[in-house]
Every structure is written in C-alpha cells, then in structure tokens.
PDB file of C-alpha atoms in Angstrom:
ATOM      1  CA  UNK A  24      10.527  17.202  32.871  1.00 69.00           C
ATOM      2  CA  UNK A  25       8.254  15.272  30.707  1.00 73.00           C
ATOM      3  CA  UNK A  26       5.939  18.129  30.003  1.00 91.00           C
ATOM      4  CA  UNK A  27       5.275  19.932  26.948  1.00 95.00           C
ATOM      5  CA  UNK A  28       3.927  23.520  27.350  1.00 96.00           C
ATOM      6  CA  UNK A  29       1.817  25.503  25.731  1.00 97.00           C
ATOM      7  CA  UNK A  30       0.662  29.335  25.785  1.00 97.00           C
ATOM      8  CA  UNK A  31      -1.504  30.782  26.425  1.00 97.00           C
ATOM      9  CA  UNK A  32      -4.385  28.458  27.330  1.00 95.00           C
ATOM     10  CA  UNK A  33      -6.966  30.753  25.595  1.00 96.00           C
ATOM     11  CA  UNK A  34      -7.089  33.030  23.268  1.00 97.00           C
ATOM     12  CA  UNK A  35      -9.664  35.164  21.735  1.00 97.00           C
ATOM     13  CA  UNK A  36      -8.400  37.434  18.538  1.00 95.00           C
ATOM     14  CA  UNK A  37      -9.783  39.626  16.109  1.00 94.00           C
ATOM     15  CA  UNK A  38      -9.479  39.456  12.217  1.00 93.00           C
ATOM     16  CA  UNK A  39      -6.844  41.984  12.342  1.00 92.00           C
ATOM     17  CA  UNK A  40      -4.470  41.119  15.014  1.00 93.00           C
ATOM     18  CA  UNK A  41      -0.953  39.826  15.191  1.00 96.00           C
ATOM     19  CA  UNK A  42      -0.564  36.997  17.776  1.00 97.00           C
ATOM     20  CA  UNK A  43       2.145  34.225  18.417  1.00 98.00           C
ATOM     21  CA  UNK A  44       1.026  30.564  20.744  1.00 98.00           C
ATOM     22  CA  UNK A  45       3.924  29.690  22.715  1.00 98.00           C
ATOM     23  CA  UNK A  46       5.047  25.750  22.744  1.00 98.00           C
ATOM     24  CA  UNK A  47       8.005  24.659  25.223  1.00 97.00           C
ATOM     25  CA  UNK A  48       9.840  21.071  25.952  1.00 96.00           C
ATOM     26  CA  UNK A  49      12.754  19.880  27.946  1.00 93.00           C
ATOM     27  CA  UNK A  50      12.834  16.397  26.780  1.00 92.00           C
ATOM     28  CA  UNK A  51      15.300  16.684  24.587  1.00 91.00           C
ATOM     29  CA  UNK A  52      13.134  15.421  21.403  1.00 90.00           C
ATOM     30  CA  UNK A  53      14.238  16.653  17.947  1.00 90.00           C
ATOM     31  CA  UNK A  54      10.578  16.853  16.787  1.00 92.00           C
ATOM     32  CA  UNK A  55       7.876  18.929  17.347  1.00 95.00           C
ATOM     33  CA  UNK A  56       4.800  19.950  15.900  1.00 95.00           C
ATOM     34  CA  UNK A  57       1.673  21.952  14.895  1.00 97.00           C
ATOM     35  CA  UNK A  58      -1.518  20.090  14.938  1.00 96.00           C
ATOM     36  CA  UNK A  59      -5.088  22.084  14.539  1.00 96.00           C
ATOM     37  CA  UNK A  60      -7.842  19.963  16.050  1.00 94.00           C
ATOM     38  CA  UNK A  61     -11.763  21.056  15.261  1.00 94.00           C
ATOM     39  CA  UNK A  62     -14.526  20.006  17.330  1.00 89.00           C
ATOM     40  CA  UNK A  63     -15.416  16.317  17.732  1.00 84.00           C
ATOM     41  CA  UNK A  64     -12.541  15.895  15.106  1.00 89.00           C
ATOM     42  CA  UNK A  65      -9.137  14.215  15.133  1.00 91.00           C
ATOM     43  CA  UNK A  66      -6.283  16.782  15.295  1.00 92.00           C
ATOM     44  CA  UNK A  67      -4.951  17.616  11.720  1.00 92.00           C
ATOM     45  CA  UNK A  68      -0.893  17.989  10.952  1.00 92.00           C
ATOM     46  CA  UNK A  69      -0.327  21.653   9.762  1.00 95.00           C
ATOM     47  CA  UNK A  70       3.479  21.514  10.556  1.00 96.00           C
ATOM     48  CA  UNK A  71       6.323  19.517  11.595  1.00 93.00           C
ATOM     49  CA  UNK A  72       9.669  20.431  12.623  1.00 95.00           C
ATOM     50  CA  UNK A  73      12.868  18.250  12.856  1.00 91.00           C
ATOM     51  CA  UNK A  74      16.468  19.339  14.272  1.00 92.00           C
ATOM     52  CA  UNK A  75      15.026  22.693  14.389  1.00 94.00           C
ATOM     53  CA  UNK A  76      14.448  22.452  10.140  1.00 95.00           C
ATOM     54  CA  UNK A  77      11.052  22.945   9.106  1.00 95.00           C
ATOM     55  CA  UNK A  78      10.574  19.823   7.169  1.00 92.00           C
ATOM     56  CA  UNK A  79       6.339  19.062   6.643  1.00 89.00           C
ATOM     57  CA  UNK A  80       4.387  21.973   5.424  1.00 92.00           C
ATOM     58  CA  UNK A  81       1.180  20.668   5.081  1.00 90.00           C
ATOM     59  CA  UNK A  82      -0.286  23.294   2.739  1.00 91.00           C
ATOM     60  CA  UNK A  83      -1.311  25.787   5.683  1.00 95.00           C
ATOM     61  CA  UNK A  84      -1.856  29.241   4.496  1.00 96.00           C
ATOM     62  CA  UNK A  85       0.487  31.795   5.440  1.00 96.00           C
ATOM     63  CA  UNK A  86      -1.556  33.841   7.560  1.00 97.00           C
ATOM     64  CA  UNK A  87      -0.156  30.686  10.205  1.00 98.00           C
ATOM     65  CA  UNK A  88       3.761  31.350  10.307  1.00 97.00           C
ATOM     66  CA  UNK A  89       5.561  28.951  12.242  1.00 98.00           C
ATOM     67  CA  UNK A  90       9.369  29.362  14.244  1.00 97.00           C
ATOM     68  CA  UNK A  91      11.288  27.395  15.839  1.00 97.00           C
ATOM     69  CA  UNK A  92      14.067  29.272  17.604  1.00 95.00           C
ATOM     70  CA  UNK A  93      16.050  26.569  19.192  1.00 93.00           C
ATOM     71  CA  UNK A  94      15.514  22.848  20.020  1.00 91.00           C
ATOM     72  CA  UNK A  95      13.091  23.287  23.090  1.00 95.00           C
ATOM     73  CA  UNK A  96      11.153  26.021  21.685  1.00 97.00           C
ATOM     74  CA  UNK A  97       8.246  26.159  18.834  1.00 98.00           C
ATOM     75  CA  UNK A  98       6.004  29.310  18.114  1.00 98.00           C
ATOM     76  CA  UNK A  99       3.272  29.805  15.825  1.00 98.00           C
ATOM     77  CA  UNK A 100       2.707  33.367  14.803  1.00 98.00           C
ATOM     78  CA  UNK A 101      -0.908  34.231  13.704  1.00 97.00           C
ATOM     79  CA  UNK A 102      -1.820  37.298  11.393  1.00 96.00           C
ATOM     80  CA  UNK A 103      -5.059  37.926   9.535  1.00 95.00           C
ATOM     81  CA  UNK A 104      -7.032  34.803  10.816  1.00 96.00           C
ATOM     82  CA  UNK A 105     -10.552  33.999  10.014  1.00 96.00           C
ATOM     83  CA  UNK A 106     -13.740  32.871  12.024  1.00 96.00           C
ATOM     84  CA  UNK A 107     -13.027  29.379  10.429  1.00 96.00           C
ATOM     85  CA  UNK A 108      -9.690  29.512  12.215  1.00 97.00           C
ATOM     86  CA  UNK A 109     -11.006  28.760  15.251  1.00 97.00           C
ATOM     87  CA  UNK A 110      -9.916  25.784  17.011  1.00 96.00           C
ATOM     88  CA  UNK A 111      -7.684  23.758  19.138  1.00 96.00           C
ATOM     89  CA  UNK A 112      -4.271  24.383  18.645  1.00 97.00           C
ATOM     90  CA  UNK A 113      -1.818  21.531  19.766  1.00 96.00           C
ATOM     91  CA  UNK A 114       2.054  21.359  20.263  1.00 97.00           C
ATOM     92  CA  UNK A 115       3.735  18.152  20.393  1.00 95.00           C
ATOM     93  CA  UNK A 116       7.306  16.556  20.115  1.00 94.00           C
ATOM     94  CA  UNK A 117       8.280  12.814  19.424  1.00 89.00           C
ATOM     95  CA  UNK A 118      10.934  10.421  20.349  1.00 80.00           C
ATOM     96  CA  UNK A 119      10.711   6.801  19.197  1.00 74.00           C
ATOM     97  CA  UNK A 120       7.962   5.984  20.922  1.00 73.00           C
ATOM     98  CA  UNK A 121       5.013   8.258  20.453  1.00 79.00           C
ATOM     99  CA  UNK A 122       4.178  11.682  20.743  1.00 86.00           C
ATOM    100  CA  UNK A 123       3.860  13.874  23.998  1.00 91.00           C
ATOM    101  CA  UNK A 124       0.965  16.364  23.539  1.00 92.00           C
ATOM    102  CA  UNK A 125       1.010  19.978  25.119  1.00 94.00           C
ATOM    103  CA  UNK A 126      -2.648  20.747  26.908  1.00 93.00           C
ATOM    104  CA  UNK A 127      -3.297  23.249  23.506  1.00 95.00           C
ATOM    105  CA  UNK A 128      -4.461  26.998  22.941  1.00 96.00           C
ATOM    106  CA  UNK A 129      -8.341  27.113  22.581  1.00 96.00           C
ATOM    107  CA  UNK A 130      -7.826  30.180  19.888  1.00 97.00           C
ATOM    108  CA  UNK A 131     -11.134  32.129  18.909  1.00 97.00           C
ATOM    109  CA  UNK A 132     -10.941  34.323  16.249  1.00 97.00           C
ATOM    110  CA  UNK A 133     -13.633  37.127  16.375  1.00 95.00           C
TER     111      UNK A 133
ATOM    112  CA  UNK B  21      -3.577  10.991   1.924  1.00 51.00           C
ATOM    113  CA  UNK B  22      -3.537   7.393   3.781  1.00 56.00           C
ATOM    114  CA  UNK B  23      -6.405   7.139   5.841  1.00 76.00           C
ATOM    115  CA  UNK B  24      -6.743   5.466   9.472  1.00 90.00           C
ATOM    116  CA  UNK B  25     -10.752   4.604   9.820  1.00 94.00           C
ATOM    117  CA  UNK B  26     -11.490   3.913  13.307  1.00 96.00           C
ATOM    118  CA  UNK B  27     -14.731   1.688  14.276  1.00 96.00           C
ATOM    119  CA  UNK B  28     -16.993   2.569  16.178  1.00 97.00           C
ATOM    120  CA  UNK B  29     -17.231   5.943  15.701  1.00 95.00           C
ATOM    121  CA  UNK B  30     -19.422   6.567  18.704  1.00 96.00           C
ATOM    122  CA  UNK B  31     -19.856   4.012  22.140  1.00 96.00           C
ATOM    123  CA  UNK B  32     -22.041   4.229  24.794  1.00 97.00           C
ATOM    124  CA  UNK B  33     -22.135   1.278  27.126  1.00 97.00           C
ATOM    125  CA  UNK B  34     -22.691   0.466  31.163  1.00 97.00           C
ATOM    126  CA  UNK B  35     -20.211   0.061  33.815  1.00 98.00           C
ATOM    127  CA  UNK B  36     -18.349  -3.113  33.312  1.00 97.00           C
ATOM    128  CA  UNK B  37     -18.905  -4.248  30.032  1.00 98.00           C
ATOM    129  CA  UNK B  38     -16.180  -5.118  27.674  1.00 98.00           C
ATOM    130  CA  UNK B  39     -15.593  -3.642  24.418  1.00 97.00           C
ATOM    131  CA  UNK B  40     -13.096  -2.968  20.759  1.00 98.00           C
ATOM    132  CA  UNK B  41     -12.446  -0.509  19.269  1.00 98.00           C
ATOM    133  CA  UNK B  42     -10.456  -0.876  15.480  1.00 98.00           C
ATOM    134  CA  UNK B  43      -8.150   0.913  13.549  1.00 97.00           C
ATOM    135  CA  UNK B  44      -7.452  -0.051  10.162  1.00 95.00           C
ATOM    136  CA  UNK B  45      -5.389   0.690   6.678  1.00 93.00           C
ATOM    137  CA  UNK B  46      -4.624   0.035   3.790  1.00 89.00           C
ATOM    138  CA  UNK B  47      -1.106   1.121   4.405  1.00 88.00           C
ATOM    139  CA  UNK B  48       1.634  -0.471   6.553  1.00 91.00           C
ATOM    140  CA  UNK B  49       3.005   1.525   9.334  1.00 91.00           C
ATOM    141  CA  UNK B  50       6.352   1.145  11.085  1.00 89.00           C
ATOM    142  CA  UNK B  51       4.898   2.267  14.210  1.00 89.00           C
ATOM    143  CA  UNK B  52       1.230   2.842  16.084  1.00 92.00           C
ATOM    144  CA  UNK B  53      -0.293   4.347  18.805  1.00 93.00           C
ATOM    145  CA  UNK B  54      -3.254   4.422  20.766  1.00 96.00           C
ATOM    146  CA  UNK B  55      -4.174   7.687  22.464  1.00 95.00           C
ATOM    147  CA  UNK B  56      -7.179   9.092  24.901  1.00 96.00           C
ATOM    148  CA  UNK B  57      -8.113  12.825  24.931  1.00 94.00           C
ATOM    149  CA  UNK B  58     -10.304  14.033  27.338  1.00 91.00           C
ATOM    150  CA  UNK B  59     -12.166  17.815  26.323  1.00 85.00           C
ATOM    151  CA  UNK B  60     -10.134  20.769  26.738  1.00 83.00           C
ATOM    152  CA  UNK B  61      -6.996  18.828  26.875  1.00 88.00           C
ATOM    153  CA  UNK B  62      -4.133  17.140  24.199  1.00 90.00           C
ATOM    154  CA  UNK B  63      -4.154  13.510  23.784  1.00 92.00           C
ATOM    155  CA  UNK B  64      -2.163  11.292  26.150  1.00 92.00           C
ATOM    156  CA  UNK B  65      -0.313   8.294  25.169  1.00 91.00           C
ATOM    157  CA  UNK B  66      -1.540   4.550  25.870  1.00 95.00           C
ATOM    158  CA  UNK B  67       1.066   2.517  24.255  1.00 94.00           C
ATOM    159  CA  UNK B  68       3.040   2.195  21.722  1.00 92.00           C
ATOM    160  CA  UNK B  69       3.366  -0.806  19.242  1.00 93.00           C
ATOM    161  CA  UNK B  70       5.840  -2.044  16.686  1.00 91.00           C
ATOM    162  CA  UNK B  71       6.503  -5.197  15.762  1.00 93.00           C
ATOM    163  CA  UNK B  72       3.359  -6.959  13.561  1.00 95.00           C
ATOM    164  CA  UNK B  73       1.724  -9.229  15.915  1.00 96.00           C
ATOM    165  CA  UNK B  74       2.329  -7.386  19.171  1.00 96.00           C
ATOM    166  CA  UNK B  75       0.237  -7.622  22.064  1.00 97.00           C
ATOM    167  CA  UNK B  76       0.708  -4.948  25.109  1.00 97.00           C
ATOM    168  CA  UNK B  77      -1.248  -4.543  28.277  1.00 97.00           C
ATOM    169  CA  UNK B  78      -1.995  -1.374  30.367  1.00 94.00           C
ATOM    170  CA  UNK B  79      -4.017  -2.929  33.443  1.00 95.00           C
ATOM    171  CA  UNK B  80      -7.547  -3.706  31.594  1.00 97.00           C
ATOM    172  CA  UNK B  81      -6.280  -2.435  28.507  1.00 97.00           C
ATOM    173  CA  UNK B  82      -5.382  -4.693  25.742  1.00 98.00           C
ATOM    174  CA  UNK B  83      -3.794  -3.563  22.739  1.00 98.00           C
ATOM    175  CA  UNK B  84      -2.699  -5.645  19.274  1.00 97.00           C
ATOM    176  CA  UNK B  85      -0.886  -4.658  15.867  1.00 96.00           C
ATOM    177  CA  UNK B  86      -2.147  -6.739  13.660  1.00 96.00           C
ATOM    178  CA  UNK B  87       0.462  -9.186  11.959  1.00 95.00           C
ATOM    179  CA  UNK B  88       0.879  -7.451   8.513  1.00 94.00           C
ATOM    180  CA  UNK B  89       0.943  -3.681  10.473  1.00 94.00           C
ATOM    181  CA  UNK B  90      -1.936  -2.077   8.582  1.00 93.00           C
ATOM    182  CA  UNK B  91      -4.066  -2.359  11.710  1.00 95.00           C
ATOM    183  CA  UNK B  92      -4.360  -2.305  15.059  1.00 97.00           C
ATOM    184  CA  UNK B  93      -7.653  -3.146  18.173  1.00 98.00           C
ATOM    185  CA  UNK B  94      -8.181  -1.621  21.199  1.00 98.00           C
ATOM    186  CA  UNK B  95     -10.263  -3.792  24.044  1.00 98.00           C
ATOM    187  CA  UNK B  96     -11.220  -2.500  27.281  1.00 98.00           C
ATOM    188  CA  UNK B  97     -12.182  -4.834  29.768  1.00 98.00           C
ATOM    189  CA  UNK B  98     -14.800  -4.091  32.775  1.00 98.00           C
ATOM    190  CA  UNK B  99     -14.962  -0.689  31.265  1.00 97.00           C
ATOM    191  CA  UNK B 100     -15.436   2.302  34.036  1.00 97.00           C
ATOM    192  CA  UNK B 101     -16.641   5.768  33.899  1.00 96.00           C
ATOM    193  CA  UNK B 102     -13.355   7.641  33.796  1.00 95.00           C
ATOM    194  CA  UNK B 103     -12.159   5.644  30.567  1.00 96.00           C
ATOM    195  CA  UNK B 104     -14.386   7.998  28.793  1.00 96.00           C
ATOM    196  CA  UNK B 105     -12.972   9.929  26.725  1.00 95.00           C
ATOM    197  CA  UNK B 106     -11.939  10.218  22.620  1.00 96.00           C
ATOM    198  CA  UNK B 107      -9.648   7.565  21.247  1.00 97.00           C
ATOM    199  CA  UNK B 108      -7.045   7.999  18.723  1.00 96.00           C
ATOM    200  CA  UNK B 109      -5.086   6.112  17.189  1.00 96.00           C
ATOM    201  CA  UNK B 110      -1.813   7.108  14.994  1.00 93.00           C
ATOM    202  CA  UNK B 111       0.630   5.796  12.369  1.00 90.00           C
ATOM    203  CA  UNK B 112       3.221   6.821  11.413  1.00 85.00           C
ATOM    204  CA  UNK B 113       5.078   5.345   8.076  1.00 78.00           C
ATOM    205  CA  UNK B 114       8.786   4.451   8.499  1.00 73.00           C
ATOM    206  CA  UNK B 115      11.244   7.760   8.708  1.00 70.00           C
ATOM    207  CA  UNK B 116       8.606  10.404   7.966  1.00 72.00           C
ATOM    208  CA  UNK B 117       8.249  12.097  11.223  1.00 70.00           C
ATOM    209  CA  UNK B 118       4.714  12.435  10.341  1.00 77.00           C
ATOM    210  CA  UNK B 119       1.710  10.849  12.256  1.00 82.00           C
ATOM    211  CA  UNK B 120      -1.615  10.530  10.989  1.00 86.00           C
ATOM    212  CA  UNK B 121      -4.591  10.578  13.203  1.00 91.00           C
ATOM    213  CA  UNK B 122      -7.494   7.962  12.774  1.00 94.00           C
ATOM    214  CA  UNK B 123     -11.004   9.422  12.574  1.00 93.00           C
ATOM    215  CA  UNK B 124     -11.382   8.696  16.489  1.00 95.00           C
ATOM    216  CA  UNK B 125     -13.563   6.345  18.670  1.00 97.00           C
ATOM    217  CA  UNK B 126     -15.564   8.453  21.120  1.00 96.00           C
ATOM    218  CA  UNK B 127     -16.818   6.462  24.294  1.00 97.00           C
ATOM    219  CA  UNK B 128     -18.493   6.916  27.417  1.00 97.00           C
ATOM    220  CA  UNK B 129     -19.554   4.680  30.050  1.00 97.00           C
ATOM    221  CA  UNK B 130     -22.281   5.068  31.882  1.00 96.00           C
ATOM    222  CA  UNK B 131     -22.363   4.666  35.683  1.00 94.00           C
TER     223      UNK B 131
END
C-alpha cells in the first residue's frame, strides 16, 4: 500500500459544528502531517507529527485540534471554524525521500 | 521563515516547447523536491534530490540541485498538455521533519 487516505473528500460545516478529517497510511512512515492549502496557493504546514509525538505546532489556533492515535492514523478535529477556514486540507507522511500526499478534504465552512 | 521563491510564477506555452522553472534560497537544504498538483488533488512526487550538484531524469524531465544546495531547476523538454499542472518545490533543512513549500510555478500547455 503506498496510499495515504484521507476523509471525507468534502466537507461543508457550519460555524458551530464539531467535525474530525480522517488521514490513514500503511507505509510504515513515522511522519505525518497537516498542511492547509488556499486557492492558487502553496500548501502551508499547520502540524507535524513524528513517532506519534506532536513535535511542529505551527501557531494554528485551537479551534484546529490535531490526534494522532497510533502510527498509521492522524485526525484533525475541527470546532468553531470560520468562513476564512475554508480550504484544502492535506495529510501527508515522509520517509527519506519525500512526502506522499493524501488526495485532501475540500472543507467549507458556512 | 526561510523562503523558497519559485520563477515563473505563471507559464503558458505551445505543445512542444521546452522550458525552466527555478527554485531558489537563501538557505541550504539537506534535501529537495519537485512536486506537480493537479486541482482537486494533493501533490505527487517527481524526484527527489540530495547531494549538491545532482542531476536526475524522469523521461523529459530534468531536474538539478544546484552545487551549494540553496537551489534547485526544473526543465521540461517537448512539453505536452497533460504536464499541466502546479509545481512545487520543497526543502527541507537537515533533521527538522519540516518541509517548506516554494511559492509554486503554475503551467499549462496549450494543444
């Protein structure tokens, strides 16, 4: 399995809603990671997780709660998100080489 | 925050004509790679390079770190419609775990 999977594909939320995006890899890789990418922009670290340690914050507010429940699995809990939230929400994990990219959640927050 | 500046920002060129693209630092990275990201979807990696100097192929892609590792090109030769997409590329500075994202190349080629 060289796949890394994310869900759902879409997601539409309102201001006031609790949701979680789902991110899933069998590689084996020790790394993973929350990247938010905006329109017709690079994606943009928000969080980075090694051995299952969150170890790279990079100042995302807390209304974006990360989790990372064993070695293959990475969720990102959303509460309280804003319009300006909306984006492109992409999972990866690394080995030495590069990173493997899930497909993302298209989140749109209402 | 180190900062990856990728030239050009935009492309737009025929069917079979060559082009660069360039990514460059002012930091030195142990590692860099090139990615392509079609809409809708996550990037997808090209390559992979390491050592200063390096040159790696992937069919009419040609890809070079440049000798002190702050930078990197991207040519495409004989360019075809489906290498449209956005390019990335990434760096990532030695042990971090932490990539950072050039500003992206978007191209398309025109049929």
């Amino acid at each position: 399995d060289t796949e890394v999977t994310q869900t759902p594909k879409h997601l539409v939320m309102g201001m006031t809603n609790k949701k979680s995006l789902k991110c899933e890899q069998h590689m084996g890789h020790r790394a993973m990671y929350w990247y938010k990418q905006k329109a017709k922009k690079p994606p943009e670290l928000m969080f980075v997780y090694s051995y299952e340690k969150l170890s790279i914050n990079e100042s995302v507010p807390s209304r974006f709660s990360p989790e990372c429940p064993n070695s293959s699995l990475l969720n990102l809990h959303l509460h309280a998100l804003q319009p300006e939230d909306s984006a492109l929400y992409l999972c990866a994990s690394s080995s030495n080489y590069g990173y493997t990219f899930g497909s993302g959640t298209r989140l749109t927050v209402v | 925050t180190q900062l990856l500046e990728q030239s050009p920002q935009f492309l737009s060129i025929q069917e079979g004509e060559n082009l660069t693209v360039y990514c460059n630092s002012s930091s030195v990275f142990s590692s860099l790679q090139w990615y392509r990201q079609e809409p809708g979807e996550g990037p997808v990696l090209l390559v992979t390079v390491v050592t200063g100097g390096e040159v790696k192929k992937l069919k009419r892609l040609t890809f070079q770190f440049g000798d002190a590792r702050k930078d990197s090109s991207l040519h495409i030769t004989a360019a075809q419609p489906g290498d449209t997409g956005l390019y990335l590329c990434a760096g990532e500075h030695s042990g971090t775990y932490k990539y950072i994202f050039g500003t992206g190349t978007r191209l398309k080629v025109l049929a």
